[in-house]
Amino acid sequence: PPQERRRGGGTAPRGRDGGEASDCGGAMRPLLIKGHERPLTFLKYNLEGDLIVSCAKDHRPSLWYSDSGERIGTYNGHNGAVWSCDITRDSERLITASADQTVKLWDVQSGDPLYTFEYDAPCRSVSFSAGEQFALLTTDAFMGSPPAVRILRHMRDVSEQTHDEVLTISDAHPGRITRALWGHLNRTFLTCCEDGFLRKFDTETGKQLAEAQVHEKSIQMMSPHPDGTHCVTASLDKTSKLFDADTLEVLKDYACDRPLNAAAISPLLEHV
């Protein structure tokens, strides 16, 4: 399991060669992180930026030091590909969604599983709400059941955690929901789908508020700006689009010569 994370003291992190990590005089120093046996599916920094959680098809999410690339440990318990994850602002709790039809809560430092949500379909996208009282989850179509978006209640006291679904929407998407994101103050949420559509929903009622077809093929990824005002997509139609998170209006197109699997907006610079 992951070792106890030391904050505010102790020795500097050490890389695989035993040397201390350095910033190389301020220059960018790329790190090649190796540890998974199958393709990566998702990466997530914690709020402070000192930890990275990686998900892959090898069933074992991993925790890494971002400054040295050293692996701290793995989270063992899934029996299928892990498609996405999220980590709380205090870096104490991790949530993962897997093709094994489960969503798991973990203790980040110990690696212990805290709670398992079980479903009858593969679980794909998961993220904590602002305030972390809820988690937004998508499940795939499976054995006649349609793709669905679900909102789960998240309890800080794990002894009070239950399989409590606040909202379930299973009649709004004709195909796989590839990503779901919370909107401003958790009042709305956005989904992207393999049909190329963006959809916006009211969190309290589940009513669909808007939709827009922004891609001709599947949207593989949707990532928000840290302030939540706009998002960027990546699609198999070889384009990425920057759009307004409120109106779904496309603000800018980015064309490429090959299908795109991921895109992200820099929190510091005007870069995508």
C-alpha positions as semicolon CSV with decimal commas, in nm:
position;residue;x (nm);y (nm);z (nm)
1;P;0,000;0,000;0,000
2;P;0,109;0,364;-0,039
3;Q;0,350;0,478;0,228
4;E;0,251;0,754;0,467
5;R;0,281;1,089;0,291
6;R;0,518;1,323;0,479
7;R;0,425;1,689;0,460
8;G;0,620;1,985;0,592
9;G;0,926;1,791;0,703
10;G;1,149;1,492;0,653
11;T;1,397;1,439;0,373
12;A;1,358;1,538;0,011
13;P;1,197;1,283;-0,222
14;R;1,442;1,056;-0,395
15;G;1,422;0,917;-0,746
16;R;1,480;0,560;-0,857
17;D;1,855;0,621;-0,875
18;G;1,858;0,737;-0,512
19;G;1,946;1,097;-0,595
20;E;1,744;1,387;-0,466
21;A;1,495;1,540;-0,704
22;S;1,596;1,886;-0,823
23;D;1,448;2,154;-1,043
24;C;1,759;2,158;-1,266
25;G;1,811;2,529;-1,214
26;G;1,452;2,612;-1,304
27;A;1,457;2,433;-1,640
28;M;1,184;2,188;-1,733
29;R;1,286;1,831;-1,651
30;P;1,070;1,566;-1,815
31;L;1,015;1,247;-1,618
32;L;0,944;0,908;-1,772
33;I;0,715;0,728;-1,529
34;K;0,699;0,351;-1,569
35;G;0,498;0,112;-1,359
36;H;0,181;0,004;-1,536
37;E;0,166;-0,316;-1,741
38;R;-0,118;-0,203;-1,970
39;P;-0,223;0,128;-2,135
40;L;-0,293;0,432;-1,920
41;T;-0,652;0,558;-1,910
42;F;-0,647;0,862;-1,678
43;L;-0,413;1,091;-1,481
44;K;-0,505;1,317;-1,190
45;Y;-0,298;1,567;-0,990
46;N;-0,395;1,650;-0,634
47;L;-0,471;2,013;-0,546
48;E;-0,118;2,086;-0,423
49;G;0,038;1,930;-0,734
50;D;0,284;1,713;-0,542
51;L;0,101;1,384;-0,609
52;I;-0,024;1,213;-0,925
53;V;-0,274;0,928;-0,941
54;S;-0,258;0,718;-1,258
55;C;-0,527;0,478;-1,382
56;A;-0,475;0,202;-1,636
57;K;-0,618;-0,115;-1,781
58;D;-0,405;-0,326;-1,545
59;H;-0,658;-0,288;-1,258
60;R;-0,417;-0,110;-1,018
61;P;-0,430;0,270;-0,978
62;S;-0,093;0,406;-0,866
63;L;0,024;0,700;-0,657
64;W;0,340;0,893;-0,756
65;Y;0,551;1,184;-0,636
66;S;0,520;1,442;-0,912
67;D;0,862;1,599;-0,849
68;S;1,067;1,280;-0,877
69;G;0,842;1,033;-1,061
70;E;0,886;0,781;-0,779
71;R;0,593;0,547;-0,726
72;I;0,464;0,553;-0,369
73;G;0,233;0,254;-0,405
74;T;-0,072;0,098;-0,569
75;Y;-0,439;0,059;-0,480
76;N;-0,526;-0,308;-0,509
77;G;-0,887;-0,427;-0,525
78;H;-1,029;-0,371;-0,874
79;N;-1,073;-0,662;-1,117
80;G;-1,107;-0,462;-1,438
81;A;-0,972;-0,158;-1,619
82;V;-0,987;0,159;-1,410
83;W;-1,123;0,438;-1,631
84;S;-1,109;0,748;-1,409
85;C;-1,052;0,883;-1,060
86;D;-1,068;1,193;-0,842
87;I;-0,895;1,299;-0,522
88;T;-1,024;1,522;-0,243
89;R;-0,880;1,869;-0,185
90;D;-0,702;1,754;0,132
91;S;-0,548;1,459;-0,058
92;E;-0,684;1,213;0,197
93;R;-0,945;1,026;-0,007
94;L;-0,947;0,880;-0,358
95;I;-1,242;0,761;-0,567
96;T;-1,205;0,530;-0,870
97;A;-1,444;0,399;-1,138
98;S;-1,380;0,063;-1,301
99;A;-1,500;-0,170;-1,575
100;D;-1,547;-0,432;-1,300
101;Q;-1,881;-0,257;-1,227
102;T;-1,763;-0,094;-0,906
103;V;-1,669;0,249;-0,772
104;K;-1,429;0,243;-0,477
105;L;-1,335;0,493;-0,208
106;W;-0,975;0,466;-0,081
107;D;-0,760;0,609;0,193
108;V;-0,486;0,785;-0,006
109;Q;-0,206;0,737;0,249
110;S;-0,266;0,378;0,359
111;G;-0,408;0,243;0,032
112;D;-0,694;0,078;0,222
113;P;-1,032;0,048;0,045
114;L;-1,297;0,229;0,250
115;Y;-1,620;0,157;0,062
116;T;-1,737;-0,008;-0,260
117;F;-2,038;0,096;-0,470
118;E;-2,154;-0,201;-0,679
119;Y;-2,349;-0,177;-1,008
120;D;-2,476;-0,399;-1,289
121;A;-2,277;-0,212;-1,556
122;P;-1,919;-0,091;-1,612
123;C;-1,841;0,240;-1,438
124;R;-1,655;0,502;-1,642
125;S;-1,637;0,866;-1,525
126;V;-1,630;0,979;-1,162
127;S;-1,562;1,314;-0,992
128;F;-1,620;1,481;-0,657
129;S;-1,845;1,787;-0,632
130;A;-1,732;2,121;-0,495
131;G;-1,741;2,061;-0,120
132;E;-1,706;1,686;-0,186
133;Q;-2,046;1,595;-0,045
134;F;-2,138;1,417;-0,369
135;A;-1,977;1,221;-0,652
136;L;-2,085;1,232;-1,017
137;L;-2,070;0,892;-1,187
138;T;-2,146;0,752;-1,533
139;T;-2,217;0,387;-1,612
140;D;-2,208;0,224;-1,956
141;A;-2,486;0,043;-2,138
142;F;-2,475;-0,326;-2,047
143;M;-2,702;-0,630;-2,087
144;G;-3,001;-0,421;-2,193
145;S;-2,955;-0,143;-1,938
146;P;-2,898;0,205;-2,091
147;P;-2,604;0,436;-2,017
148;A;-2,672;0,642;-1,705
149;V;-2,554;0,939;-1,500
150;R;-2,570;0,901;-1,124
151;I;-2,509;1,132;-0,830
152;L;-2,388;0,955;-0,516
153;R;-2,379;1,092;-0,164
154;H;-2,026;1,100;-0,018
155;M;-1,986;1,087;0,360
156;R;-1,665;1,204;0,527
157;D;-1,730;0,957;0,810
158;V;-1,690;0,627;0,628
159;S;-1,899;0,448;0,894
160;E;-2,199;0,650;0,769
161;Q;-2,138;0,581;0,399
162;T;-2,424;0,408;0,216
163;H;-2,513;0,327;-0,144
164;D;-2,731;0,638;-0,158
165;E;-2,809;0,773;-0,507
166;V;-2,942;1,127;-0,506
167;L;-3,020;1,128;-0,879
168;T;-3,018;0,884;-1,171
169;I;-3,069;0,977;-1,539
170;S;-3,089;0,683;-1,779
171;D;-3,295;0,813;-2,071
172;A;-3,094;1,107;-2,210
173;H;-2,796;0,951;-2,389
174;P;-2,815;0,724;-2,696
175;G;-2,459;0,600;-2,653
176;R;-2,169;0,574;-2,411
177;I;-2,118;0,874;-2,181
178;T;-1,745;0,932;-2,193
179;R;-1,718;1,208;-1,930
180;A;-1,932;1,402;-1,682
181;L;-1,830;1,723;-1,505
182;W;-1,985;1,937;-1,232
183;G;-2,101;2,287;-1,325
184;H;-2,092;2,612;-1,129
185;L;-2,165;2,561;-0,755
186;N;-2,287;2,206;-0,832
187;R;-2,613;2,349;-0,968
188;T;-2,563;2,183;-1,307
189;F;-2,347;1,916;-1,464
190;L;-2,222;1,851;-1,818
191;T;-2,186;1,527;-2,009
192;C;-2,015;1,436;-2,335
193;C;-2,104;1,131;-2,538
194;E;-1,985;0,913;-2,821
195;D;-2,256;1,070;-3,041
196;G;-2,058;1,398;-3,043
197;F;-2,308;1,587;-2,825
198;L;-2,260;1,798;-2,513
199;R;-2,552;1,802;-2,270
200;K;-2,625;2,017;-1,967
201;F;-2,851;1,908;-1,679
202;D;-3,003;2,057;-1,367
203;T;-2,854;1,878;-1,066
204;E;-3,162;1,898;-0,845
205;T;-3,429;1,789;-1,095
206;G;-3,228;1,598;-1,356
207;K;-3,392;1,806;-1,631
208;Q;-3,190;1,851;-1,949
209;L;-3,128;2,223;-1,994
210;A;-2,936;2,229;-2,322
211;E;-2,756;2,019;-2,578
212;A;-2,523;2,088;-2,869
213;Q;-2,354;1,867;-3,125
214;V;-1,997;1,993;-3,138
215;H;-1,822;1,691;-3,294
216;E;-1,891;1,452;-3,580
217;K;-1,747;1,153;-3,393
218;S;-1,708;1,037;-3,034
219;I;-1,589;1,286;-2,772
220;Q;-1,312;1,103;-2,589
221;M;-1,240;1,359;-2,317
222;M;-1,379;1,680;-2,170
223;S;-1,170;1,886;-1,927
224;P;-1,266;2,204;-1,740
225;H;-1,076;2,525;-1,677
226;P;-1,005;2,558;-1,303
227;D;-1,256;2,844;-1,275
228;G;-1,527;2,635;-1,443
229;T;-1,618;2,896;-1,704
230;H;-1,521;2,692;-2,005
231;C;-1,408;2,343;-2,106
232;V;-1,212;2,175;-2,382
233;T;-1,293;1,852;-2,567
234;A;-1,093;1,592;-2,758
235;S;-1,259;1,388;-3,032
236;L;-1,200;1,107;-3,279
237;D;-1,297;1,353;-3,557
238;K;-0,942;1,499;-3,524
239;T;-1,055;1,822;-3,356
240;S;-1,055;1,976;-3,011
241;K;-1,304;2,248;-2,914
242;L;-1,303;2,515;-2,647
243;F;-1,657;2,594;-2,536
244;D;-1,850;2,806;-2,288
245;A;-1,958;2,582;-1,998
246;D;-2,280;2,779;-1,948
247;T;-2,411;2,821;-2,304
248;L;-2,221;2,532;-2,471
249;E;-2,118;2,778;-2,744
250;V;-1,797;2,677;-2,922
251;L;-1,537;2,952;-2,876
252;K;-1,243;2,805;-3,065
253;D;-1,159;2,504;-3,284
254;Y;-0,828;2,320;-3,282
255;A;-0,763;2,091;-3,580
256;C;-0,517;1,802;-3,583
257;D;-0,404;1,540;-3,833
258;R;-0,508;1,245;-3,620
259;P;-0,781;1,138;-3,374
260;L;-0,751;1,299;-3,029
261;N;-0,786;1,115;-2,700
262;A;-0,723;1,388;-2,441
263;A;-0,707;1,764;-2,395
264;A;-0,659;1,996;-2,097
265;I;-0,650;2,369;-2,022
266;S;-0,348;2,516;-1,845
267;P;-0,438;2,668;-1,505
268;L;-0,153;2,923;-1,539
269;L;-0,108;3,015;-1,905
270;E;-0,333;3,065;-2,208
271;H;-0,247;2,721;-2,335
272;V;-0,446;2,410;-2,432
